[in-house]
CSV table of C-alpha atoms and ligand atoms in Angstrom, one decimal:
chain,number,residue,atom,x,y,z
A,214,MET,CA,25.4,15.6,-9.2
A,215,ASN,CA,23.6,18.4,-11.1
A,216,GLU,CA,22.3,15.7,-13.5
A,217,LEU,CA,20.4,14.0,-10.7
A,218,PHE,CA,18.6,17.2,-9.7
A,219,GLN,CA,17.7,17.7,-13.4
A,220,LEU,CA,16.2,14.3,-13.5
A,221,ILE,CA,13.9,15.2,-10.5
A,222,ASP,CA,12.9,18.4,-12.4
A,223,ARG,CA,12.0,16.3,-15.5
A,224,LEU,CA,10.0,13.8,-13.4
A,225,GLU,CA,8.1,16.7,-11.9
A,226,GLN,CA,7.2,18.0,-15.3
A,227,GLU,CA,6.7,14.9,-17.4
A,228,HIS,CA,5.8,12.4,-14.7
A,229,SER,CA,7.9,9.8,-16.4
A,230,LEU,CA,11.5,8.6,-16.6
A,231,SER,CA,13.1,5.5,-18.1
A,232,CYS,CA,13.9,2.5,-16.0
A,233,ASP,CA,17.6,3.4,-16.3
A,234,GLU,CA,17.0,7.0,-15.1
A,235,TYR,CA,15.1,5.8,-12.1
A,236,GLU,CA,18.0,3.5,-11.3
A,237,VAL,CA,20.5,6.4,-11.6
A,238,LEU,CA,18.4,8.4,-9.2
A,239,LEU,CA,18.4,5.6,-6.6
A,240,ASP,CA,22.1,5.0,-7.0
A,241,GLY,CA,22.8,8.7,-6.5
A,242,LEU,CA,20.6,9.1,-3.4
A,243,THR,CA,22.0,11.6,-1.0
A,244,PRO,CA,20.3,13.6,1.8
A,245,GLU,CA,20.4,16.7,-0.4
A,246,LEU,CA,18.8,14.9,-3.4
A,247,ALA,CA,16.1,13.3,-1.1
A,248,GLU,CA,15.3,16.8,0.3
A,249,TYR,CA,15.0,18.2,-3.2
A,250,ALA,CA,12.7,15.4,-4.3
A,251,ALA,CA,10.6,15.7,-1.1
A,252,HIS,CA,10.1,19.4,-1.6
A,253,LYS,CA,8.9,18.9,-5.2
A,254,ALA,CA,6.7,16.0,-4.1
A,255,SER,CA,5.2,18.0,-1.3
A,256,LYS,CA,4.4,20.8,-3.8
A,257,ALA,CA,2.7,18.3,-6.2
A,258,GLN,CA,0.7,16.8,-3.3
A,259,HIS,CA,-0.5,20.2,-2.1
A,260,ALA,CA,-1.6,21.1,-5.6
A,261,VAL,CA,-4.0,18.1,-5.7
A,262,TYR,CA,-4.8,17.4,-2.0
A,263,GLY,CA,-3.9,20.6,-0.1
A,264,ASN,CA,-3.0,19.8,3.5
A,265,THR,CA,-5.5,17.0,3.9
A,266,VAL,CA,-4.7,13.4,4.8
A,267,TYR,CA,-7.1,10.6,4.0
A,268,VAL,CA,-7.8,8.0,6.6
A,269,ARG,CA,-8.9,4.4,6.3
A,270,GLY,CA,-9.9,2.0,9.1
A,271,LEU,CA,-8.0,-1.2,8.8
A,272,ILE,CA,-9.7,-4.4,10.0
A,273,GLU,CA,-7.4,-7.4,10.1
A,274,ILE,CA,-10.0,-10.1,9.6
A,275,SER,CA,-7.8,-13.3,9.6
A,276,ASN,CA,-4.2,-14.3,10.0
A,277,ILE,CA,-4.8,-17.7,8.5
A,278,CYS,CA,-3.0,-18.0,5.2
A,279,LYS,CA,-2.5,-20.8,2.8
A,280,ASN,CA,0.6,-19.1,1.3
A,281,ASP,CA,4.2,-19.3,2.4
A,282,CYS,CA,5.8,-16.0,1.4
A,283,LEU,CA,9.4,-16.1,2.8
A,284,TYR,CA,9.2,-12.6,4.4
A,285,CYS,CA,5.9,-12.8,6.1
A,286,GLY,CA,5.2,-13.6,9.7
A,287,ILE,CA,1.8,-15.2,9.1
A,288,ARG,CA,3.1,-17.6,6.4
A,289,ARG,CA,1.7,-21.1,6.6
A,290,SER,CA,5.0,-22.6,7.8
A,291,ASN,CA,5.1,-20.5,10.9
A,292,HIS,CA,3.7,-22.8,13.5
A,293,ASN,CA,4.5,-20.4,16.3
A,294,CYS,CA,1.8,-18.0,15.0
A,295,SER,CA,-1.4,-18.1,17.0
A,296,ARG,CA,-4.2,-18.1,14.4
A,297,TYR,CA,-7.5,-16.3,14.5
A,298,ARG,CA,-10.3,-15.3,12.3
A,299,LEU,CA,-13.0,-12.7,13.1
A,300,SER,CA,-16.6,-13.6,13.0
A,301,GLU,CA,-19.1,-11.6,10.9
A,302,GLU,CA,-20.4,-10.0,14.1
A,303,GLU,CA,-16.9,-8.9,15.2
A,304,ILE,CA,-16.2,-7.4,11.8
A,305,LEU,CA,-19.6,-5.5,11.8
A,306,SER,CA,-18.9,-4.2,15.3
A,307,CYS,CA,-15.5,-2.9,14.1
A,308,CYS,CA,-17.3,-1.0,11.3
A,309,SER,CA,-19.8,0.4,13.7
A,310,GLU,CA,-17.1,1.6,16.1
A,311,GLY,CA,-15.2,3.0,13.1
A,312,TYR,CA,-18.2,4.8,11.7
A,313,GLU,CA,-18.7,6.5,15.0
A,314,LEU,CA,-15.1,7.6,15.0
A,315,GLY,CA,-15.5,9.2,11.5
A,316,PHE,CA,-14.1,6.5,9.2
A,317,ARG,CA,-15.7,6.4,5.8
A,318,THR,CA,-13.5,3.7,4.3
A,319,PHE,CA,-13.2,0.2,5.8
A,320,VAL,CA,-10.3,-2.0,4.6
A,321,MET,CA,-10.8,-5.6,5.3
A,322,GLN,CA,-7.3,-7.2,5.1
A,323,GLY,CA,-6.3,-10.8,5.8
A,324,GLY,CA,-4.2,-13.8,4.8
A,325,GLU,CA,-5.5,-16.1,2.0
A,326,ASP,CA,-7.9,-17.8,4.3
A,327,PRO,CA,-10.3,-20.2,2.4
A,328,HIS,CA,-12.9,-19.8,5.1
A,329,PHE,CA,-13.7,-16.4,3.6
A,330,ASP,CA,-15.4,-17.7,0.5
A,331,ASP,CA,-17.4,-15.6,-1.9
A,332,GLU,CA,-20.7,-16.4,-0.3
A,333,LEU,CA,-19.6,-15.3,3.1
A,334,LEU,CA,-17.8,-12.2,1.8
A,335,CYS,CA,-20.6,-11.1,-0.5
A,336,SER,CA,-23.1,-11.3,2.3
A,337,LEU,CA,-20.8,-9.3,4.6
A,338,ILE,CA,-20.0,-6.6,2.0
A,339,GLY,CA,-23.8,-6.3,1.4
A,340,LYS,CA,-24.5,-5.8,5.1
A,341,ILE,CA,-21.7,-3.1,5.4
A,342,LYS,CA,-22.8,-1.2,2.3
A,343,LYS,CA,-26.5,-1.3,3.5
A,344,ALA,CA,-25.7,-0.1,7.0
A,345,TYR,CA,-23.2,2.6,5.8
A,346,PRO,CA,-24.0,3.6,2.2
A,347,ASP,CA,-21.7,6.6,2.4
A,348,CYS,CA,-18.7,4.4,3.0
A,349,ALA,CA,-16.2,2.7,0.7
A,350,VAL,CA,-15.3,-1.0,1.2
A,351,THR,CA,-11.8,-2.0,0.4
A,352,LEU,CA,-10.6,-5.6,0.2
A,353,SER,CA,-7.1,-6.8,0.7
A,354,LEU,CA,-7.4,-10.5,0.7
A,355,GLY,CA,-4.8,-11.7,-1.8
A,356,GLU,CA,-5.1,-13.6,-5.1
A,357,ARG,CA,-8.5,-14.9,-6.1
A,358,SER,CA,-10.1,-15.9,-9.3
A,359,ARG,CA,-11.7,-13.5,-11.8
A,360,GLU,CA,-15.1,-14.9,-10.9
A,361,SER,CA,-14.5,-14.2,-7.3
A,362,TYR,CA,-13.3,-10.6,-7.8
A,363,GLU,CA,-16.4,-10.0,-10.0
A,364,ALA,CA,-18.7,-11.4,-7.4
A,365,LEU,CA,-17.2,-9.3,-4.6
A,366,PHE,CA,-17.4,-6.2,-6.8
A,367,ASN,CA,-21.0,-6.9,-7.7
A,368,ALA,CA,-21.7,-7.2,-4.0
A,369,GLY,CA,-20.5,-3.7,-3.5
A,370,ALA,CA,-16.7,-3.7,-2.9
A,371,ASP,CA,-15.2,-0.5,-4.2
A,372,ARG,CA,-11.5,-1.0,-4.0
A,373,TYR,CA,-8.9,-3.8,-3.8
A,374,LEU,CA,-5.4,-3.7,-2.6
A,375,LEU,CA,-3.0,-6.3,-3.8
A,376,ARG,CA,0.7,-5.4,-3.6
A,377,HIS,CA,2.6,-6.6,-6.6
A,378,GLU,CA,5.5,-7.1,-4.1
A,379,THR,CA,8.1,-6.6,-6.9
A,380,ALA,CA,8.0,-5.9,-10.6
A,381,ASP,CA,11.3,-7.9,-11.0
A,382,PRO,CA,10.3,-11.5,-11.9
A,383,ASP,CA,13.7,-12.9,-10.6
A,384,LEU,CA,13.3,-11.2,-7.3
A,385,TYR,CA,9.7,-12.3,-7.1
A,386,ARG,CA,10.9,-15.9,-7.2
A,387,LYS,CA,13.4,-15.3,-4.4
A,388,LEU,CA,10.7,-13.9,-2.1
A,389,HIS,CA,8.0,-16.6,-2.8
A,390,PRO,CA,7.7,-20.3,-2.9
A,391,GLU,CA,7.4,-22.0,-6.2
A,392,ALA,CA,3.7,-22.5,-5.9
A,393,MET,CA,3.3,-18.7,-6.3
A,394,SER,CA,3.8,-17.0,-9.6
A,395,PHE,CA,4.7,-13.5,-10.7
A,396,GLU,CA,2.5,-13.9,-13.8
A,397,ASN,CA,-0.6,-14.7,-11.7
A,398,ARG,CA,0.0,-11.8,-9.4
A,399,MET,CA,0.3,-9.3,-12.3
A,400,GLN,CA,-2.7,-10.9,-14.0
A,401,CYS,CA,-4.8,-10.5,-10.8
A,402,LEU,CA,-3.9,-6.8,-10.8
A,403,LYS,CA,-4.9,-6.4,-14.4
A,404,THR,CA,-8.2,-8.2,-13.8
A,405,LEU,CA,-9.0,-6.1,-10.8
A,406,LYS,CA,-8.6,-2.9,-12.8
A,407,GLU,CA,-10.6,-4.3,-15.7
A,408,ILE,CA,-13.5,-5.2,-13.4
A,409,GLY,CA,-13.6,-1.6,-12.3
A,410,TYR,CA,-12.1,-1.7,-8.8
A,411,GLN,CA,-10.1,1.3,-7.6
A,412,THR,CA,-6.9,-0.8,-7.5
A,413,GLY,CA,-3.9,-0.6,-5.3
A,414,CYS,CA,-0.5,-2.2,-5.8
A,415,GLY,CA,2.7,-1.8,-3.9
A,416,PHE,CA,6.0,-3.2,-2.8
A,417,MET,CA,8.5,-3.5,0.1
A,418,VAL,CA,11.6,-1.4,0.3
A,419,GLY,CA,14.8,-3.1,1.2
A,420,ALA,CA,13.6,-6.7,0.8
A,421,PRO,CA,16.3,-9.4,0.8
A,422,TYR,CA,18.1,-9.5,-2.6
A,423,GLN,CA,16.4,-6.4,-3.8
A,424,THR,CA,18.6,-4.1,-5.9
A,425,ASN,CA,18.1,-0.5,-7.1
A,426,ARG,CA,17.4,-2.1,-10.5
A,427,SER,CA,14.4,-3.9,-9.0
A,428,LEU,CA,13.2,-0.8,-7.4
A,429,ALA,CA,13.5,1.1,-10.7
A,430,ALA,CA,11.3,-1.6,-12.2
A,431,ASP,CA,8.8,-1.0,-9.5
A,432,LEU,CA,8.7,2.7,-10.2
A,433,LYS,CA,8.3,2.1,-13.9
A,434,PHE,CA,5.5,-0.5,-13.3
A,435,VAL,CA,3.6,2.0,-11.1
A,436,GLU,CA,4.0,4.7,-13.7
A,437,LEU,CA,2.6,2.5,-16.4
A,438,PHE,CA,-0.1,0.7,-14.5
A,439,GLN,CA,-1.5,3.9,-13.1
A,440,PRO,CA,-3.1,2.4,-9.9
A,441,ALA,CA,-5.4,4.4,-7.7
A,442,MET,CA,-3.1,3.6,-4.7
A,443,CYS,CA,0.4,2.4,-4.1
A,444,GLY,CA,1.3,1.0,-0.7
A,445,ILE,CA,5.0,0.9,0.2
A,446,GLY,CA,6.9,0.2,3.4
A,447,PRO,CA,10.2,-1.0,4.6
A,448,PHE,CA,10.8,-4.7,4.8
A,449,ILE,CA,11.1,-5.6,8.5
A,450,PRO,CA,12.4,-9.1,9.4
A,451,HIS,CA,10.2,-11.5,11.4
A,452,GLU,CA,12.1,-13.9,13.7
A,453,ALA,CA,10.1,-17.0,12.6
A,454,THR,CA,10.7,-16.6,8.8
A,455,PRO,CA,13.7,-17.7,6.6
A,456,PHE,CA,14.5,-14.0,6.3
A,457,SER,CA,14.9,-13.4,10.0
A,458,GLY,CA,18.6,-12.5,9.6
A,459,PHE,CA,18.2,-9.9,6.9
A,460,PRO,CA,18.5,-6.1,7.8
A,461,PRO,CA,15.3,-4.0,7.5
A,462,GLY,CA,14.7,-1.5,4.7
A,463,THR,CA,15.8,2.1,5.5
A,464,LEU,CA,13.7,5.1,6.3
A,465,GLN,CA,15.7,7.2,3.9
A,466,THR,CA,15.1,5.0,0.8
A,467,THR,CA,11.4,4.6,1.6
A,468,LEU,CA,10.9,8.3,1.9
A,469,PHE,CA,12.8,8.9,-1.4
A,470,LEU,CA,10.6,6.3,-3.1
A,471,LEU,CA,7.5,8.0,-1.7
A,472,SER,CA,8.7,11.3,-3.2
A,473,LEU,CA,9.4,9.8,-6.6
A,474,LEU,CA,6.1,8.0,-6.7
A,475,ARG,CA,4.3,11.3,-5.9
A,476,LEU,CA,6.1,12.9,-8.8
A,477,THR,CA,5.2,10.1,-11.3
A,478,ASP,CA,1.5,10.7,-10.4
A,479,PRO,CA,0.5,13.7,-8.3
A,480,GLY,CA,-3.0,12.2,-7.8
A,481,LEU,CA,-1.8,8.8,-6.5
A,482,LEU,CA,-3.1,7.7,-3.1
A,483,LEU,CA,0.1,7.0,-1.1
A,484,PRO,CA,-0.2,5.7,2.5
A,485,ALA,CA,2.4,6.4,5.2
A,486,THR,CA,2.3,2.8,6.4
A,487,THR,CA,2.5,1.1,9.8
A,488,ALA,CA,5.8,-0.5,8.7
A,489,LEU,CA,7.2,3.0,8.2
A,490,GLY,CA,6.0,4.0,11.7
A,491,THR,CA,7.6,0.9,13.0
A,492,ILE,CA,11.2,1.5,11.8
A,493,ASP,CA,11.1,5.1,13.0
A,494,PRO,CA,8.9,6.7,15.7
A,495,SER,CA,8.2,9.7,13.4
A,496,GLY,CA,8.2,7.6,10.2
A,497,ARG,CA,4.6,8.2,9.2
A,498,GLU,CA,4.9,12.0,9.8
A,499,GLN,CA,8.1,12.0,7.7
A,500,GLY,CA,6.3,9.9,5.1
A,501,ILE,CA,3.5,12.6,4.7
A,502,LEU,CA,6.1,15.3,4.5
A,503,ALA,CA,7.9,13.3,1.7
A,504,GLY,CA,4.7,12.9,-0.4
A,505,ALA,CA,2.3,10.4,1.2
A,506,ASN,CA,-1.3,11.4,1.8
A,507,VAL,CA,-3.1,8.5,3.5
A,508,VAL,CA,-2.9,6.9,6.9
A,509,MET,CA,-4.6,3.7,8.0
A,510,PRO,CA,-5.2,3.4,11.7
A,511,ASN,CA,-6.0,0.0,13.1
A,512,LEU,CA,-9.6,-0.8,13.8
A,513,SER,CA,-9.1,-4.5,14.7
A,514,PRO,CA,-10.2,-5.7,18.1
A,515,VAL,CA,-7.3,-5.2,20.5
A,516,SER,CA,-7.4,-8.9,21.4
A,517,VAL,CA,-6.1,-10.0,17.9
A,518,ARG,CA,-3.8,-7.1,17.0
A,519,LYS,CA,-0.6,-8.7,18.3
A,520,LYS,CA,-1.4,-11.8,16.3
A,521,TYR,CA,-1.5,-10.1,12.9
A,522,GLU,CA,2.2,-10.0,13.0
A,523,LEU,CA,3.6,-9.7,9.5
A,524,TYR,CA,6.9,-8.4,11.0
A,525,ASN,CA,8.3,-7.9,14.5
A,526,ASN,CA,7.7,-4.9,16.7
A,527,LYS,CA,4.6,-3.7,14.9
A,528,ILE,CA,3.2,-0.5,16.4
A,529,CYS,CA,-0.4,0.2,17.3
A,530,THR,CA,-1.0,-3.3,18.8
A,531,GLY,CA,-2.0,-2.2,22.3
A,532,GLU,CA,-4.2,0.8,21.6
A,533,GLU,CA,-8.0,0.9,21.3
A,534,SER,CA,-9.3,2.1,17.9
A,535,ALA,CA,-10.3,5.5,19.3
A,536,GLN,CA,-6.8,6.0,20.7
A,537,CYS,CA,-5.2,5.0,17.5
A,538,LYS,CA,-7.3,7.5,15.5
A,539,SER,CA,-6.7,10.4,17.9
A,540,CYS,CA,-3.0,9.5,18.1
A,541,LEU,CA,-2.7,9.8,14.3
A,542,SER,CA,-4.9,13.0,14.1
A,543,ARG,CA,-2.5,14.6,16.6
A,544,ARG,CA,0.5,13.4,14.7
A,545,MET,CA,-0.9,14.9,11.4
A,546,GLU,CA,-1.8,18.2,13.1
A,547,SER,CA,1.7,18.4,14.6
A,548,ILE,CA,3.1,18.7,11.0
A,549,GLY,CA,0.4,21.0,9.7
A,550,TYR,CA,-2.0,18.5,8.1
A,551,ARG,CA,-5.5,17.5,8.9
A,552,ILE,CA,-7.4,14.2,8.6
A,553,VAL,CA,-10.6,14.4,6.6
A,554,THR,CA,-13.8,12.4,7.2
A,555,ASP,CA,-15.0,11.3,3.8
A,556,ARG,CA,-14.5,8.3,1.5
A,557,GLY,CA,-11.2,9.8,0.3
A,558,ASP,CA,-11.5,8.8,-3.3
A,559,ARG,CA,-8.4,9.5,-5.4
A,560,LYS,CA,-8.7,12.8,-7.3
A,561,PRO,CA,-8.2,12.9,-11.0
A,562,PHE,CA,-5.0,14.3,-12.1
A,563,GLN,CA,-4.8,15.4,-15.7
A,564,ALA,CA,-1.4,14.0,-16.4
A,565,HIS,CA,0.0,15.0,-19.7
A,566,ARG,CA,2.2,12.0,-20.0
A,567,MET,CA,4.8,12.8,-22.6
A,568,LYS,CA,6.2,9.5,-23.8
A,569,LYS,CA,9.0,10.9,-25.9
A,570,LYS,CA,10.5,7.6,-26.8
A,571,GLU,CA,7.3,6.0,-28.0
A,572,GLY,CA,6.3,9.3,-29.6
A,573,ILE,CA,2.9,9.3,-28.1
A,574,ILE,CA,1.0,11.7,-25.8
A,575,ASN,CA,-1.3,9.8,-23.5
A,576,VAL,CA,-3.7,12.0,-21.5
A,577,SER,CA,-4.8,10.1,-18.5
A,578,VAL,CA,-7.1,10.8,-15.6
B,152,LIG,N1,8.0,-6.5,6.4
B,152,LIG,C1,7.4,-5.5,5.8
B,152,LIG,N2,6.2,-5.7,5.1
B,152,LIG,C2,5.7,-7.0,5.0
B,152,LIG,N3,4.7,-7.4,4.4
B,152,LIG,C3,4.6,-8.8,4.6
B,152,LIG,N4,5.6,-9.2,5.4
B,152,LIG,C4,6.4,-8.0,5.6
B,152,LIG,C5,7.6,-7.8,6.4
B,152,LIG,N5,8.2,-8.8,7.0
B,152,LIG,C6,3.8,-6.6,3.5
B,152,LIG,C7,3.7,-7.3,2.1
B,152,LIG,C8,2.2,-7.5,2.1
B,152,LIG,C9,1.6,-6.5,3.0
B,152,LIG,C10,0.2,-6.9,3.5
B,152,LIG,O1,2.5,-6.5,4.1
B,152,LIG,O2,4.0,-6.3,1.1
B,152,LIG,O3,1.6,-7.4,0.8
B,153,LIG,FE1,-2.0,3.8,16.3
B,153,LIG,FE2,-0.6,5.9,17.3
B,153,LIG,S1,-1.4,5.6,15.4
B,153,LIG,S2,-1.4,4.2,18.4
């Protein structure tokens, strides 16, 4: 028992544990251990970000996807999904509304929709950056070629989110059709970082067939990859997918992972995700208290929100953007945090990463 608390102390100081040690922590999860980790995580978060929470406006630009991930409600094989894509005018009008509401980051997220080719996206990114030079543009549009990522970066995109989904290659194969590969996913992430994007990875918690060993690999991967952001949320089944019968991930495990991630990297951008708010009415608030420091209210037109259904019972599908923003502001204020209006870039954290085993000290920013 005591050993587990000592591991948390070591993680707090050294920001690194072995894969085996992460697994021991996950195997030993109790409410007391989670509370201890959350307390330390919150301390680390306050040291870098104080009581501020960053906000990003999420624009779901298309639910058309050429992929067929087994967990996802907008997978190609789901013929019950009513498909849409936003026009350039619609996207620009979401940005304009978002800017008025105080958003300084726009996240354009969508399925892998071939309609959004480089030419169209580069022109769109150029228009957004020209109209709102003080804003960051984040893309979350899946796997693309190096050339494409470079073109979008040169057009002005600042950040790219691509969840690695799992750092366990065997689990990756169970969650995806054969046409998708773990190697390509990881290569995309490396490429994004090399190009200069502020890169985000992430994974689901409680996905079918996931073990604590797989989650330990995720923690180790995030520790070594040093992303700007890491998005995690519970797996939630969607009725029209092969995984409809699996149970959702739990609030407790998701919160514990948020705390451990915060301790591996106090400067990490960690969103309290919509999925977390979907499995528990106060999930996002609890996420912030466990170490998260970003929220992403929905800026999509209300007419399409229900259609961007990655999982069932998704929250925030009926509210206007302004309502969603003020709802989240209120929620953050209720737990002593405040939402800030700026780009919300990640802060450097001078991590003294003591890699005892390798015998190296790697000072990172
Ligand atoms: N439950 C929870 N998260 C999901 N995602 C996709 N489907 C689900 C689901 N059923 C997550 C994936 C993806 C992100 C956009 O949403 O991790 O990368
Ligand atoms: Fe979207 Fe509450 S945060 S409605």
